[in-house]
Amino acid sequence: MFDYIYFRTFIWYKGRNDTNPGLMAELVVTVLIGCLIFTLLTLGSFWLFDFPMIQKWQTLILGVLLYCGIKYRYKKTVDFKDLEVKWKNEPNHIKYKRGWGIIFLILFSMIFPILIGFLRHNLGIDI
């Protein structure tokens, strides 16, 4: 799934004449995975365990490590040409459905952490 998101993001930025579409695709996947991890940990804290407070520097370290892992993956282990062969001639109706799925995943993974932060910090609700 993340390979598809990387491919589509790369193609999108390349079509807009971005100077480094690979970097932008890596950053989108990094942010998406980071938000999904945070969302899953937050959901787990509702039922399974107490979620510890995370400091900004810890988030930065996690983000840098996550980005380095993704950079390694798309520079060393995954060939972009293989991704292009796999999804270049994808039918438009499937591309459309998958595109909406990507948008939904991005919105879900970002709205939930924002909502939890708003409830905790602005309204003082202990979640």
PDB file of N, CA and C in Angstrom, residues 1-10 25-37 40 66 70 73-74 78 80 83 86-87 102 105-106 109:
ATOM      1  N   MET A   1       0.823  -1.187   0.000  1.00  0.00           N
ATOM      2  CA  MET A   1       0.000   0.000   0.000  1.00  0.00           C
ATOM      3  C   MET A   1       0.876   1.262   0.000  1.00  0.00           C
ATOM      4  N   PHE A   2       1.919   1.275   0.809  1.00  0.00           N
ATOM      5  CA  PHE A   2       2.760   2.466   0.881  1.00  0.00           C
ATOM      6  C   PHE A   2       3.583   2.643  -0.392  1.00  0.00           C
ATOM      7  N   ASP A   3       3.912   1.531  -1.064  1.00  0.00           N
ATOM      8  CA  ASP A   3       4.593   1.649  -2.350  1.00  0.00           C
ATOM      9  C   ASP A   3       3.694   2.355  -3.362  1.00  0.00           C
ATOM     10  N   TYR A   4       2.416   2.035  -3.341  1.00  0.00           N
ATOM     11  CA  TYR A   4       1.470   2.671  -4.256  1.00  0.00           C
ATOM     12  C   TYR A   4       1.343   4.168  -3.947  1.00  0.00           C
ATOM     13  N   ILE A   5       1.281   4.493  -2.673  1.00  0.00           N
ATOM     14  CA  ILE A   5       1.208   5.902  -2.272  1.00  0.00           C
ATOM     15  C   ILE A   5       2.478   6.638  -2.695  1.00  0.00           C
ATOM     16  N   TYR A   6       3.628   6.002  -2.503  1.00  0.00           N
ATOM     17  CA  TYR A   6       4.894   6.595  -2.939  1.00  0.00           C
ATOM     18  C   TYR A   6       4.871   6.837  -4.449  1.00  0.00           C
ATOM     19  N   PHE A   7       4.452   5.825  -5.207  1.00  0.00           N
ATOM     20  CA  PHE A   7       4.419   5.940  -6.663  1.00  0.00           C
ATOM     21  C   PHE A   7       3.493   7.064  -7.115  1.00  0.00           C
ATOM     22  N   ARG A   8       2.285   7.078  -6.586  1.00  0.00           N
ATOM     23  CA  ARG A   8       1.312   8.103  -7.005  1.00  0.00           C
ATOM     24  C   ARG A   8       1.760   9.506  -6.609  1.00  0.00           C
ATOM     25  N   THR A   9       2.348   9.640  -5.423  1.00  0.00           N
ATOM     26  CA  THR A   9       2.838  10.951  -4.983  1.00  0.00           C
ATOM     27  C   THR A   9       4.000  11.401  -5.854  1.00  0.00           C
ATOM     28  N   PHE A  10       4.904  10.475  -6.170  1.00  0.00           N
ATOM     29  CA  PHE A  10       6.035  10.787  -7.037  1.00  0.00           C
ATOM     30  C   PHE A  10       5.542  11.285  -8.392  1.00  0.00           C
ATOM     31  N   ALA A  25       7.715  12.522  -2.181  1.00  0.00           N
ATOM     32  CA  ALA A  25       7.014  11.252  -1.994  1.00  0.00           C
ATOM     33  C   ALA A  25       7.479  10.565  -0.711  1.00  0.00           C
ATOM     34  N   GLU A  26       8.777  10.606  -0.439  1.00  0.00           N
ATOM     35  CA  GLU A  26       9.299  10.021   0.801  1.00  0.00           C
ATOM     36  C   GLU A  26       8.745  10.744   2.016  1.00  0.00           C
ATOM     37  N   LEU A  27       8.656  12.057   1.951  1.00  0.00           N
ATOM     38  CA  LEU A  27       8.125  12.826   3.078  1.00  0.00           C
ATOM     39  C   LEU A  27       6.638  12.550   3.299  1.00  0.00           C
ATOM     40  N   VAL A  28       5.874  12.424   2.222  1.00  0.00           N
ATOM     41  CA  VAL A  28       4.443  12.111   2.369  1.00  0.00           C
ATOM     42  C   VAL A  28       4.270  10.755   3.030  1.00  0.00           C
ATOM     43  N   VAL A  29       5.027   9.765   2.599  1.00  0.00           N
ATOM     44  CA  VAL A  29       4.922   8.425   3.197  1.00  0.00           C
ATOM     45  C   VAL A  29       5.382   8.460   4.647  1.00  0.00           C
ATOM     46  N   THR A  30       6.432   9.215   4.959  1.00  0.00           N
ATOM     47  CA  THR A  30       6.917   9.330   6.337  1.00  0.00           C
ATOM     48  C   THR A  30       5.858   9.933   7.244  1.00  0.00           C
ATOM     49  N   VAL A  31       5.266  11.035   6.811  1.00  0.00           N
ATOM     50  CA  VAL A  31       4.232  11.689   7.627  1.00  0.00           C
ATOM     51  C   VAL A  31       3.027  10.768   7.794  1.00  0.00           C
ATOM     52  N   LEU A  32       2.644  10.103   6.735  1.00  0.00           N
ATOM     53  CA  LEU A  32       1.499   9.199   6.802  1.00  0.00           C
ATOM     54  C   LEU A  32       1.753   8.051   7.771  1.00  0.00           C
ATOM     55  N   ILE A  33       2.903   7.416   7.689  1.00  0.00           N
ATOM     56  CA  ILE A  33       3.214   6.314   8.597  1.00  0.00           C
ATOM     57  C   ILE A  33       3.325   6.821  10.034  1.00  0.00           C
ATOM     58  N   GLY A  34       3.949   7.976  10.233  1.00  0.00           N
ATOM     59  CA  GLY A  34       4.046   8.544  11.577  1.00  0.00           C
ATOM     60  C   GLY A  34       2.676   8.830  12.176  1.00  0.00           C
ATOM     61  N   CYS A  35       1.788   9.409  11.395  1.00  0.00           N
ATOM     62  CA  CYS A  35       0.433   9.689  11.887  1.00  0.00           C
ATOM     63  C   CYS A  35      -0.337   8.406  12.154  1.00  0.00           C
ATOM     64  N   LEU A  36      -0.152   7.393  11.310  1.00  0.00           N
ATOM     65  CA  LEU A  36      -0.821   6.112  11.554  1.00  0.00           C
ATOM     66  C   LEU A  36      -0.315   5.447  12.833  1.00  0.00           C
ATOM     67  N   ILE A  37       0.991   5.520  13.074  1.00  0.00           N
ATOM     68  CA  ILE A  37       1.548   4.961  14.314  1.00  0.00           C
ATOM     69  C   ILE A  37       0.958   5.688  15.518  1.00  0.00           C
ATOM     70  N   LEU A  40      -2.697   4.645  15.989  1.00  0.00           N
ATOM     71  CA  LEU A  40      -2.824   3.297  16.561  1.00  0.00           C
ATOM     72  C   LEU A  40      -2.434   3.285  18.044  1.00  0.00           C
ATOM     73  N   LEU A  66      12.306   7.244  11.042  1.00  0.00           N
ATOM     74  CA  LEU A  66      11.310   6.758  10.096  1.00  0.00           C
ATOM     75  C   LEU A  66      11.658   7.205   8.675  1.00  0.00           C
ATOM     76  N   ILE A  70      12.583   4.880   5.367  1.00  0.00           N
ATOM     77  CA  ILE A  70      11.847   5.003   4.102  1.00  0.00           C
ATOM     78  C   ILE A  70      12.795   5.390   2.971  1.00  0.00           C
ATOM     79  N   ARG A  73      14.616   2.347   1.955  1.00  0.00           N
ATOM     80  CA  ARG A  73      13.752   1.428   1.222  1.00  0.00           C
ATOM     81  C   ARG A  73      13.624   1.837  -0.246  1.00  0.00           C
ATOM     82  N   TYR A  74      13.365   3.095  -0.508  1.00  0.00           N
ATOM     83  CA  TYR A  74      13.112   3.513  -1.878  1.00  0.00           C
ATOM     84  C   TYR A  74      14.368   3.844  -2.667  1.00  0.00           C
ATOM     85  N   VAL A  78      13.714  -0.974  -3.283  1.00  0.00           N
ATOM     86  CA  VAL A  78      12.603  -0.900  -4.225  1.00  0.00           C
ATOM     87  C   VAL A  78      13.046  -0.089  -5.437  1.00  0.00           C
ATOM     88  N   PHE A  80      12.125   2.002  -8.651  1.00  0.00           N
ATOM     89  CA  PHE A  80      10.979   2.775  -9.126  1.00  0.00           C
ATOM     90  C   PHE A  80      10.456   2.234 -10.454  1.00  0.00           C
ATOM     91  N   LEU A  83       7.899  -0.352  -9.843  1.00  0.00           N
ATOM     92  CA  LEU A  83       6.621   0.253  -9.462  1.00  0.00           C
ATOM     93  C   LEU A  83       5.921   0.832 -10.686  1.00  0.00           C
ATOM     94  N   LYS A  86       4.381  -1.873 -12.732  1.00  0.00           N
ATOM     95  CA  LYS A  86       3.224  -2.441 -12.038  1.00  0.00           C
ATOM     96  C   LYS A  86       1.983  -1.558 -12.150  1.00  0.00           C
ATOM     97  N   TRP A  87       2.143  -0.219 -12.064  1.00  0.00           N
ATOM     98  CA  TRP A  87       0.983   0.668 -11.977  1.00  0.00           C
ATOM     99  C   TRP A  87       0.869   1.704 -13.096  1.00  0.00           C
ATOM    100  N   ILE A 102      -6.509   6.713  -0.854  1.00  0.00           N
ATOM    101  CA  ILE A 102      -5.318   7.387  -0.324  1.00  0.00           C
ATOM    102  C   ILE A 102      -5.721   8.669   0.400  1.00  0.00           C
ATOM    103  N   LEU A 105      -7.296   7.786   3.698  1.00  0.00           N
ATOM    104  CA  LEU A 105      -6.293   7.333   4.659  1.00  0.00           C
ATOM    105  C   LEU A 105      -5.509   8.510   5.229  1.00  0.00           C
ATOM    106  N   ILE A 106      -5.130   9.444   4.368  1.00  0.00           N
ATOM    107  CA  ILE A 106      -4.391  10.623   4.834  1.00  0.00           C
ATOM    108  C   ILE A 106      -5.256  11.461   5.775  1.00  0.00           C
ATOM    109  N   SER A 109      -5.747   9.558   9.118  1.00  0.00           N
ATOM    110  CA  SER A 109      -4.540   9.484   9.934  1.00  0.00           C
ATOM    111  C   SER A 109      -4.148  10.844  10.505  1.00  0.00           C
TER     112      SER A 109
END
